CSV table of C-alpha atoms in Angstrom, one decimal:
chain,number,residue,atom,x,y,z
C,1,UNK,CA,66.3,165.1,246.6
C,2,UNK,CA,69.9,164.2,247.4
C,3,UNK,CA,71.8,162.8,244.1
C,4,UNK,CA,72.4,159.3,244.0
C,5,UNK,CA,75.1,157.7,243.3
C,6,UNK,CA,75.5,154.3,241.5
C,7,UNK,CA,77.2,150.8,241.9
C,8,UNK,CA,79.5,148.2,240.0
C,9,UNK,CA,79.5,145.4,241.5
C,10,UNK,CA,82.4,144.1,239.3
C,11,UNK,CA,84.4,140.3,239.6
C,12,UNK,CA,87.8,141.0,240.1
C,13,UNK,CA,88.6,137.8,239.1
C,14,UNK,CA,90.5,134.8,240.7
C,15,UNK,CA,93.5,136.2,241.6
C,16,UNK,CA,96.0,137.3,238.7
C,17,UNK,CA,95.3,141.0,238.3
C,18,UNK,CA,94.9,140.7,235.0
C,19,UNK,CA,92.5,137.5,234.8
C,20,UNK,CA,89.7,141.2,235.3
C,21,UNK,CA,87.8,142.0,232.5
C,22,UNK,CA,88.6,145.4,230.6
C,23,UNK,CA,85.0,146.7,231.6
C,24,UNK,CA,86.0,145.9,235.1
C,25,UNK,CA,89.4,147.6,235.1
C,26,UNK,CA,87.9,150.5,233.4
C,27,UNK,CA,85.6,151.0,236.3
C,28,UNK,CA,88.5,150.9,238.8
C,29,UNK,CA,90.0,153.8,237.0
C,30,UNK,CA,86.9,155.6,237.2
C,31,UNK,CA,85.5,154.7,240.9
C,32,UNK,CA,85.2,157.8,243.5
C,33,UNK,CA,85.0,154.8,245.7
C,34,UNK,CA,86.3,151.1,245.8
C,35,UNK,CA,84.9,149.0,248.5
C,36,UNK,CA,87.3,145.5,248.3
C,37,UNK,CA,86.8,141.8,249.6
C,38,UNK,CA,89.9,140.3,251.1
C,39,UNK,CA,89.7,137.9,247.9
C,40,UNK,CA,90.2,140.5,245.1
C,41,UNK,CA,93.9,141.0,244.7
C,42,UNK,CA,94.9,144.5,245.9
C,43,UNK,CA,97.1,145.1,243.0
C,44,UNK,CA,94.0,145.8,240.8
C,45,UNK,CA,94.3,149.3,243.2
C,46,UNK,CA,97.1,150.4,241.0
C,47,UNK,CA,94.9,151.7,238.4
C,48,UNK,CA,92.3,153.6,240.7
C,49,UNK,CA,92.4,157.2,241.0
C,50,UNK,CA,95.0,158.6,243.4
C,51,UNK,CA,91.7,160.3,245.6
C,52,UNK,CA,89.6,157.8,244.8
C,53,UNK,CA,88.3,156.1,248.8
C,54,UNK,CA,89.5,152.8,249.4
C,55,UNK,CA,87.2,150.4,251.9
C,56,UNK,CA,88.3,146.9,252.6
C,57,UNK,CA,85.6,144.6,253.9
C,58,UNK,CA,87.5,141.6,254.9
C,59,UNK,CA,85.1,138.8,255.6
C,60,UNK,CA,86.9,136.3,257.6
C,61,UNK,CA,87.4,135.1,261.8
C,62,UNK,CA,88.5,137.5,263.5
C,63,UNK,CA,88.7,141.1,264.8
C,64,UNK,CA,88.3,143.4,261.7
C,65,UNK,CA,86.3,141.2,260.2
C,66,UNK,CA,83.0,142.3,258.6
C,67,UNK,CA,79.6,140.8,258.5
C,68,UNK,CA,77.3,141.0,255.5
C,69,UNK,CA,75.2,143.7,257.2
C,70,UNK,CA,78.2,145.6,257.6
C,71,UNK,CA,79.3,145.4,253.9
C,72,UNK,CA,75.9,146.7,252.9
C,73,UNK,CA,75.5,149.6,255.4
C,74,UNK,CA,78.8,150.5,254.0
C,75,UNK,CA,78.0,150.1,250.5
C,76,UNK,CA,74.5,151.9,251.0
C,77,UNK,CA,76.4,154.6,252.5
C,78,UNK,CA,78.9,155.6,249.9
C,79,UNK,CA,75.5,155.1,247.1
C,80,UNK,CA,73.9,157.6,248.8
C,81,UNK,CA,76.7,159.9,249.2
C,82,UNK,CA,76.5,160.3,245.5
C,83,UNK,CA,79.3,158.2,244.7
C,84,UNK,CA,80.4,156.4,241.9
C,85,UNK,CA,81.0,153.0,243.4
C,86,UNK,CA,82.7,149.9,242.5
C,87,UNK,CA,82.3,146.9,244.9
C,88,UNK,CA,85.3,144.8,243.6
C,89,UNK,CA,84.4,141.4,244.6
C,90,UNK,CA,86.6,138.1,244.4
C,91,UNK,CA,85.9,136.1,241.1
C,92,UNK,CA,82.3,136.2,239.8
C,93,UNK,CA,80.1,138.5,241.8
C,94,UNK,CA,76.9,136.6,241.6
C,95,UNK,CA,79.0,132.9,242.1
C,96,UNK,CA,78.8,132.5,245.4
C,97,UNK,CA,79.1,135.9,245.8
C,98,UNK,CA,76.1,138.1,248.0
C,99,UNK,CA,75.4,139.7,244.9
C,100,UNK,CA,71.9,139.3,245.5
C,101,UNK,CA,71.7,140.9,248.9
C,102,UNK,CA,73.5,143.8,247.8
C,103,UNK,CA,71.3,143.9,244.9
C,104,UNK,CA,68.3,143.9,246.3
C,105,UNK,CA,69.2,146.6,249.0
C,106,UNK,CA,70.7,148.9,246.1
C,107,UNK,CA,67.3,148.5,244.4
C,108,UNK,CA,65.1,148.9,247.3
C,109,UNK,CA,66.9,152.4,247.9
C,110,UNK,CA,66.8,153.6,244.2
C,111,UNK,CA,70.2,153.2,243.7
C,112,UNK,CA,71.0,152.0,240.1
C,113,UNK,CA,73.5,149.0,239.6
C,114,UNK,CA,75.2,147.4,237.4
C,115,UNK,CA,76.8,143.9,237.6
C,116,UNK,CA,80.7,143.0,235.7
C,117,UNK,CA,80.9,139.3,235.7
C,118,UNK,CA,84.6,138.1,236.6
C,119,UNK,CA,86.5,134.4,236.0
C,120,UNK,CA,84.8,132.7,238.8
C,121,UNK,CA,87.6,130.0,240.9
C,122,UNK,CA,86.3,126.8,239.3
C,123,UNK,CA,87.1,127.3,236.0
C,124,UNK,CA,90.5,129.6,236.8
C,125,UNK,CA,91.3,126.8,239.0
C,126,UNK,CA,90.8,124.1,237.0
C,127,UNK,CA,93.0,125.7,233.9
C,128,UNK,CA,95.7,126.3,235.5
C,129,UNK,CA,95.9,122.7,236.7
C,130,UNK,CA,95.0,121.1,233.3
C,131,UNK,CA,92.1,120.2,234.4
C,132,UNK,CA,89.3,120.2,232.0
C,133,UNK,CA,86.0,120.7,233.6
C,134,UNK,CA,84.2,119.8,230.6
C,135,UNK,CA,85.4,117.5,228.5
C,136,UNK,CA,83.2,115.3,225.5
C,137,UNK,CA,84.9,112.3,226.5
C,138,UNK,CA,84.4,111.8,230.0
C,139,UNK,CA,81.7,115.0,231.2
C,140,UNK,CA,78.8,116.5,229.8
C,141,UNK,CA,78.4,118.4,232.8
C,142,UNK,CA,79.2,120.8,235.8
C,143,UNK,CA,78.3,121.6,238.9
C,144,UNK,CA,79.3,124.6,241.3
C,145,UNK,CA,78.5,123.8,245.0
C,146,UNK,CA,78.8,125.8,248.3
C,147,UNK,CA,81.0,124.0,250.5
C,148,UNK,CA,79.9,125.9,253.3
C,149,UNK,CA,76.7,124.2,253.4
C,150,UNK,CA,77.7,121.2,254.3
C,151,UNK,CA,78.6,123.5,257.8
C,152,UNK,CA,76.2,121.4,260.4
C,153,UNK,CA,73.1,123.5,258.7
C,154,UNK,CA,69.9,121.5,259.3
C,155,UNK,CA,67.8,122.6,256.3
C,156,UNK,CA,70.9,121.9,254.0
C,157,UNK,CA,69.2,122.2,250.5
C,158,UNK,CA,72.3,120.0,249.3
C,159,UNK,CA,71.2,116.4,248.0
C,160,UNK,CA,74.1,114.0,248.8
C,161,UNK,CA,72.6,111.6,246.9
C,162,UNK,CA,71.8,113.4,243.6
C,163,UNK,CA,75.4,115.2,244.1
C,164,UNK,CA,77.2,111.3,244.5
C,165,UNK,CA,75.2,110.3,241.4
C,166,UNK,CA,75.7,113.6,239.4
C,167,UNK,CA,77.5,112.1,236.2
C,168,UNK,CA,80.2,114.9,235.5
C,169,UNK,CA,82.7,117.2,237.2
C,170,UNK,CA,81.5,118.6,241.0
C,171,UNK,CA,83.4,121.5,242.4
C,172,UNK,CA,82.9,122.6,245.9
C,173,UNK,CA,83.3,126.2,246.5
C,174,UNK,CA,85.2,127.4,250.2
C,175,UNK,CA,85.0,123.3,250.8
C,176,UNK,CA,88.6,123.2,252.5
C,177,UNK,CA,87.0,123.2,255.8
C,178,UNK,CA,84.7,120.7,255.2
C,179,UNK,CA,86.5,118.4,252.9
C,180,UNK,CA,86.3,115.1,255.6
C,181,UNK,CA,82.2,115.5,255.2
C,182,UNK,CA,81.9,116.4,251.9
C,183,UNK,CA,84.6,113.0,251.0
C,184,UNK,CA,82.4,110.8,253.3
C,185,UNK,CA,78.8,112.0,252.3
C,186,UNK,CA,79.7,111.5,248.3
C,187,UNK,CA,81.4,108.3,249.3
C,188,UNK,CA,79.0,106.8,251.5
C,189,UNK,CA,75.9,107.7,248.7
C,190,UNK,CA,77.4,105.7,246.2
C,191,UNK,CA,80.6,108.1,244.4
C,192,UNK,CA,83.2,106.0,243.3
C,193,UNK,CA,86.2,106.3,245.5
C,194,UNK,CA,88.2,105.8,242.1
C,195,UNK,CA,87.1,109.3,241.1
C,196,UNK,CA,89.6,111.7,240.5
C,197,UNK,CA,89.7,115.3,242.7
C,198,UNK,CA,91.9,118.2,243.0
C,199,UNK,CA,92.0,120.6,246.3
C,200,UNK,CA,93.0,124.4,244.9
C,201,UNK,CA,93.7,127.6,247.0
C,202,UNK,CA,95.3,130.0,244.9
C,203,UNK,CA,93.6,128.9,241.5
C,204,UNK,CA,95.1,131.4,239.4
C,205,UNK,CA,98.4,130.0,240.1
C,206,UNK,CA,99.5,126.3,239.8
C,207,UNK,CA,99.4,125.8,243.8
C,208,UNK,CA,97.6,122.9,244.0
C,209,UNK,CA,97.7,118.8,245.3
C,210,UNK,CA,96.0,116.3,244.3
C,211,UNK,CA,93.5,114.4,246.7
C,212,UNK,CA,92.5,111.2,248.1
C,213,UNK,CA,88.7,110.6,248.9
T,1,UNK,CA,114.9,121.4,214.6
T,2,UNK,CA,112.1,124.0,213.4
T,3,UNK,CA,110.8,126.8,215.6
T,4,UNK,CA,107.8,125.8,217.6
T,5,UNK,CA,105.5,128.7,218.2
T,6,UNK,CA,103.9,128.8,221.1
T,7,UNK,CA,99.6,128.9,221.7
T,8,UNK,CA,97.7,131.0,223.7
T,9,UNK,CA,93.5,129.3,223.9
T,10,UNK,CA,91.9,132.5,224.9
T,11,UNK,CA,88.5,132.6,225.8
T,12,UNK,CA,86.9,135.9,224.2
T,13,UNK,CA,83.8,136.1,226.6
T,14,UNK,CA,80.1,136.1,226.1
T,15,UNK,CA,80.0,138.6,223.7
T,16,UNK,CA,80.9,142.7,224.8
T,17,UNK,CA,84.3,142.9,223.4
T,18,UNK,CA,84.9,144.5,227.0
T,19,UNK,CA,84.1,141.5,228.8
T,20,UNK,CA,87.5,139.7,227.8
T,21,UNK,CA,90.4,139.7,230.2
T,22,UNK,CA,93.2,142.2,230.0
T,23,UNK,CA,95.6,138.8,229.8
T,24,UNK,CA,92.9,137.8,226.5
T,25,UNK,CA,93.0,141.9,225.2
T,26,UNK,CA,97.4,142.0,225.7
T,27,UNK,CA,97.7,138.3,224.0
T,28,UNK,CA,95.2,139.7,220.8
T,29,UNK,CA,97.8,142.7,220.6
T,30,UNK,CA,101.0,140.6,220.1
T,31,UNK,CA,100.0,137.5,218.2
T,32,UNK,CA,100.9,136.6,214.7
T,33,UNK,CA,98.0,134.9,213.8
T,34,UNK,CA,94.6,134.9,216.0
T,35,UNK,CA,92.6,131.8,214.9
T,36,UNK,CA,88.8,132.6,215.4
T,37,UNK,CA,85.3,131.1,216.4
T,38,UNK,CA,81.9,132.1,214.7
T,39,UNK,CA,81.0,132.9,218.4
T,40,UNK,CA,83.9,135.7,219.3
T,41,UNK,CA,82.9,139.2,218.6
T,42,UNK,CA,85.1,140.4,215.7
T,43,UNK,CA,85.1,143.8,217.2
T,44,UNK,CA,88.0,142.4,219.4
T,45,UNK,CA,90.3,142.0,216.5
T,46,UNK,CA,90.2,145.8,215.9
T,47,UNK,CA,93.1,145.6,218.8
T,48,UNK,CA,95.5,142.8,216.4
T,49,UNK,CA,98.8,144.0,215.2
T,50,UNK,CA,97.9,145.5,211.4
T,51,UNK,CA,100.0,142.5,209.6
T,52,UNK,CA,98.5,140.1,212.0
T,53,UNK,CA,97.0,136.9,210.0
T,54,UNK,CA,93.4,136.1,211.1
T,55,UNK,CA,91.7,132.9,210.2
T,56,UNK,CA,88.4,132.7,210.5
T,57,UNK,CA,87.2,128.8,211.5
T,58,UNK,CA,83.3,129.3,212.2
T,59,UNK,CA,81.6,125.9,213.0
T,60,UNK,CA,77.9,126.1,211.8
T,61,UNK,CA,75.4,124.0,209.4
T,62,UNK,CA,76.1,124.2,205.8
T,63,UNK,CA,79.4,125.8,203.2
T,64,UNK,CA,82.0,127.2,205.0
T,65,UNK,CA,82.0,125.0,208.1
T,66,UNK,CA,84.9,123.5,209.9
T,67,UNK,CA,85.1,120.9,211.7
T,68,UNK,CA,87.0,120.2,214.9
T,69,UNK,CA,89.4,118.1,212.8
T,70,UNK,CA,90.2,121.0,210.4
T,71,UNK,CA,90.3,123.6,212.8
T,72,UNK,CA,93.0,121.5,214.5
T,73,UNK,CA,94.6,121.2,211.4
T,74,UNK,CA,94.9,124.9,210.8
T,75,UNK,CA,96.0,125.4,214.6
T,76,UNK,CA,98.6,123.0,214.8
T,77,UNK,CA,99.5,124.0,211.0
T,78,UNK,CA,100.1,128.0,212.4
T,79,UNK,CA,101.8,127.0,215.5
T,80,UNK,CA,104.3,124.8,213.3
T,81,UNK,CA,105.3,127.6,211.3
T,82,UNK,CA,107.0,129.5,214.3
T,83,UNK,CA,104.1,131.6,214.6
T,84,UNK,CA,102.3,133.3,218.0
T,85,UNK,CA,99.2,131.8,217.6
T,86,UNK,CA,95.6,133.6,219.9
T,87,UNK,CA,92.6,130.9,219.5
T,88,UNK,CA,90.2,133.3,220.2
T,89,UNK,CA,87.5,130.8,221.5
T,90,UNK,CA,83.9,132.0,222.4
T,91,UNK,CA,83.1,132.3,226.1
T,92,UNK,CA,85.7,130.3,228.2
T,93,UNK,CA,87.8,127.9,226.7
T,94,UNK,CA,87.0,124.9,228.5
T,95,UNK,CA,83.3,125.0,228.9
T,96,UNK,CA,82.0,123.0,226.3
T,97,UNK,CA,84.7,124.6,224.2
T,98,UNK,CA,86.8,121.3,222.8
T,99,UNK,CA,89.9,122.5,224.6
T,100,UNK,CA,90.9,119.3,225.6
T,101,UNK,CA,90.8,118.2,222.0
T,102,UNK,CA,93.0,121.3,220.4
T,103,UNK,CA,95.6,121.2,224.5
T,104,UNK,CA,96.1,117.2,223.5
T,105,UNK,CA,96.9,118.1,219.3
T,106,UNK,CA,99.3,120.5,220.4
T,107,UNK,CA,100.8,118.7,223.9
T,108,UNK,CA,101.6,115.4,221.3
T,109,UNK,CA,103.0,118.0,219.1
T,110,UNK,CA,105.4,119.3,221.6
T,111,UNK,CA,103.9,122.6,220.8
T,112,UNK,CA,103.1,125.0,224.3
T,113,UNK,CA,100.1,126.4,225.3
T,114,UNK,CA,98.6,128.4,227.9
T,115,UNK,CA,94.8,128.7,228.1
T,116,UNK,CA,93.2,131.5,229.7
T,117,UNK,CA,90.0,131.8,231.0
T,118,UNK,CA,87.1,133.6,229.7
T,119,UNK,CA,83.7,134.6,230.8
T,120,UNK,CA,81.3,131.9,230.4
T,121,UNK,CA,78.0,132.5,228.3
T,122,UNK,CA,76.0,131.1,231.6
T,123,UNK,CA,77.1,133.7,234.1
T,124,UNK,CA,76.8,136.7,231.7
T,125,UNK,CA,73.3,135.4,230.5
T,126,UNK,CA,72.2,135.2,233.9
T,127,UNK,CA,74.1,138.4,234.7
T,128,UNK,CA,72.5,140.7,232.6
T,129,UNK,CA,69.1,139.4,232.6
T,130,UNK,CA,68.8,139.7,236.3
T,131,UNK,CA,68.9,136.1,237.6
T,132,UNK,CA,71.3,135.2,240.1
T,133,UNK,CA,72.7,131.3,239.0
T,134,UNK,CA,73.4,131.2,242.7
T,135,UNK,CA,70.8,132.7,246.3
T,136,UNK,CA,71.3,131.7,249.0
T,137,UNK,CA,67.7,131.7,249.8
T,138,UNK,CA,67.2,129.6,246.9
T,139,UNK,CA,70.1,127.9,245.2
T,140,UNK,CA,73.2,126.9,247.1
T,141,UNK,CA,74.3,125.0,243.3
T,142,UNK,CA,74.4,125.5,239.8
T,143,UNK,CA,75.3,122.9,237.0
T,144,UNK,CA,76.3,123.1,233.4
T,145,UNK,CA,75.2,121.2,231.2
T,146,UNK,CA,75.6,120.7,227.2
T,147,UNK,CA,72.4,120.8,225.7
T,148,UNK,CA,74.1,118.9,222.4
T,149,UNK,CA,74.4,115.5,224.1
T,150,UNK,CA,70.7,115.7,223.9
T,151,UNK,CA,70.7,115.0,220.2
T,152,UNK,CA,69.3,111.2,219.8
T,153,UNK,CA,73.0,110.2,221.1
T,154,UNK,CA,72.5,106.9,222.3
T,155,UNK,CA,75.5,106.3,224.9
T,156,UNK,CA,74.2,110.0,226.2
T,157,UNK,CA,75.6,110.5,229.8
T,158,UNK,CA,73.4,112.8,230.9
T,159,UNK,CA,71.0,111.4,233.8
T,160,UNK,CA,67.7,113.3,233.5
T,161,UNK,CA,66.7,111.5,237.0
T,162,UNK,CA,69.7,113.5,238.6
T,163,UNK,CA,69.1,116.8,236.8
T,164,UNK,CA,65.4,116.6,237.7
T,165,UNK,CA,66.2,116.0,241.1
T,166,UNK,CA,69.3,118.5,241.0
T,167,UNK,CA,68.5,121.2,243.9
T,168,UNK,CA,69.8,124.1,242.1
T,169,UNK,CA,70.3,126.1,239.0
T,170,UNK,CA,70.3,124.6,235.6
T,171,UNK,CA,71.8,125.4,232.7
T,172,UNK,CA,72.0,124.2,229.4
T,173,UNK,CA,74.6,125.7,226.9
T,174,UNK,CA,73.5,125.1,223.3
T,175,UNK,CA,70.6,123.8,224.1
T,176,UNK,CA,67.6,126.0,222.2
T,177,UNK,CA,67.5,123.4,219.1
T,178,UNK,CA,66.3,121.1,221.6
T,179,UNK,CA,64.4,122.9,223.9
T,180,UNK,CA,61.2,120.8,223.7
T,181,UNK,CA,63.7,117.7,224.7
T,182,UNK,CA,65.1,118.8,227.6
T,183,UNK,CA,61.9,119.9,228.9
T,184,UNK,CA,60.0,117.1,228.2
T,185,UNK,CA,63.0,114.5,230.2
T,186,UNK,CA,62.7,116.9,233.0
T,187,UNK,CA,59.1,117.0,233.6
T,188,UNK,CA,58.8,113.3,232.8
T,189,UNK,CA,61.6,113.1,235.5
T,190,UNK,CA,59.6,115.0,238.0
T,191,UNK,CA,61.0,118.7,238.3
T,192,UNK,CA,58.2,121.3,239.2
T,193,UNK,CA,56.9,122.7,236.0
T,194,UNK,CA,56.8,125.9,237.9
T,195,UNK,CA,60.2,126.1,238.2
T,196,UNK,CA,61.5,129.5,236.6
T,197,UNK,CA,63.5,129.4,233.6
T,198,UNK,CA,64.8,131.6,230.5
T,199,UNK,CA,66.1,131.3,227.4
T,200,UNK,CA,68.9,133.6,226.4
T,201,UNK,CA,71.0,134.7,222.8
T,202,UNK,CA,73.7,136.8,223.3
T,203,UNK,CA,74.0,136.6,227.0
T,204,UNK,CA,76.2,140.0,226.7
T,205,UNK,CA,72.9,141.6,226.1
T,206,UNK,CA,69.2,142.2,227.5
T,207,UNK,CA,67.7,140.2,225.0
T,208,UNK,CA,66.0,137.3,226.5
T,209,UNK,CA,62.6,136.3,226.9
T,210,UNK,CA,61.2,134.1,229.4
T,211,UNK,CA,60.1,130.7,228.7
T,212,UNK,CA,57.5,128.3,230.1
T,213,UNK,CA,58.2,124.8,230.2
């Protein structure tokens, strides 16, 4: 029976290199192999071994881009090469993230896992704007939603009309592209166009303007 | 004019004193006083400077208690003294974490501050039990939501229509003191009482058990 390897799937955080946890630099130190999203910053590589294998599985348009499919045939791969693994993954693995596909294929081949939760955009984002997601005064509540749902998909499981009534803060996740539909659906179920809203890229630094529903 | 000192709100993570961030672990090493929760894991102090001043503010029912009021007393107190101050807050900061009250205190004060993230008890809890917060099979949105506003608050702004209705994952920090409320408003607001759920302490952990509403 061929050894096994095994997997961190470990946040890397939103951007500053050291916004990672210590378990999750400590696992970069020790990797044989680091397989990296385009959104985890590659100075975290400093700290990897100098023979440690470094994959990067850029998901974006374009040539050298990588589909999901890809990423796990890859990942699968290097498990079953014996390898200690880290898949070092933009913010929170599991946020957004795939985390369950990879998951459930490391677990369907007997591959053991372990998950490092990271500082997930929102929350990055919105402290280093002065932003309080959460605050007693004005919201009891949060909620993290795909923007990319809002992509023309017909069996959207997004409820414009709970989201536009939703009495806290709503953050859309990769929402850039979709910002016109996302402003009109809230606005046109009822969200006050008074409401306040930020647009971040970057959200570990203070890059950021304010928007206008 | 007297020294200011300057304020770092760190957020201490769910609970595994390895699940801070390097930033949170470097900022614990150089300050001259760490101010700390009940709900940070006093293991991380073992990396303070040995004449480092640590005040211990736990909030909690009965002798011994602060309240928000005296813990900004005692921050604002340290900060005025010239000092390096770490609030070492449980989880992140600003989820549920009455940053906005202790950034304000110490903005008027013309004290600065930096806040930096933390892992949030939701993510870790779902982490390392095994539930993904998001699927995109299943949940393209998660909300948080403070389970103290259930309390008999009358001007509550939670909408137990919306949260019913919410297509996504739920979850409600603090809320196990009033469990049998919150499950009661959202069955008598029409979510499926088979709907999956747990109920987690110390998220850092595997000790969970799951619940039935």
């Amino acid at each position: 029976m061929p050894k096994r390897g095994f997997v961190y799937l470990v946040g890397a955080g939103p951007g500053r290199p050291d916004l990672i946890t210590l378990r999750g630099a400590e696992l970069i130190k020790i990797a044989d192999c680091i397989i990296c999203d385009k959104l985890a910053n590659p100075a975290l590589l400093a700290g990897a071994r100098p023979d440690a294998e470094i994959v990067n599985v850029p998901k974006r348009i374009g040539p050298g881009s990588f589909t999901q499919d890809q990423v796990n045939q890859v990942l699968l791969a290097k498990a079953l090469e014996g390898k200690t693994v880290v898949r070092l993954k933009g913010g929170d693995p599991c946020i957004f993230g795939r985390c369950t596909e990879e998951a459930v294929l490391l677990n369907e081949a007997g591959v053991g896992f372990e998950i490092v939760p990271g500082i997930t955009a929102a929350i990055a984002g919105a402290e280093y704007s002065g932003i309080m997601l959460t605050d007693r005064r004005y919201s009891s509540q949060v909620a993290f939603i795909t923007g990319r749902e809002a992509e023309g998909k017909q069996d959207t499981n997004i409820d414009w009309d709970v989201l536009a009534r939703f009495p806290g803060t709503l953050v859309f996740y990769m929402g850039i592209g979709r910002l016109p539909v996302i402003a009109e659906q809230l606005l046109a179920n009822g969200r006050d166009a008074a409401t306040p809203d930020l647009i971040s890229a970057h959200p570990h630094i203070t890059s950021y303007a304010p928007a206008v529903l």
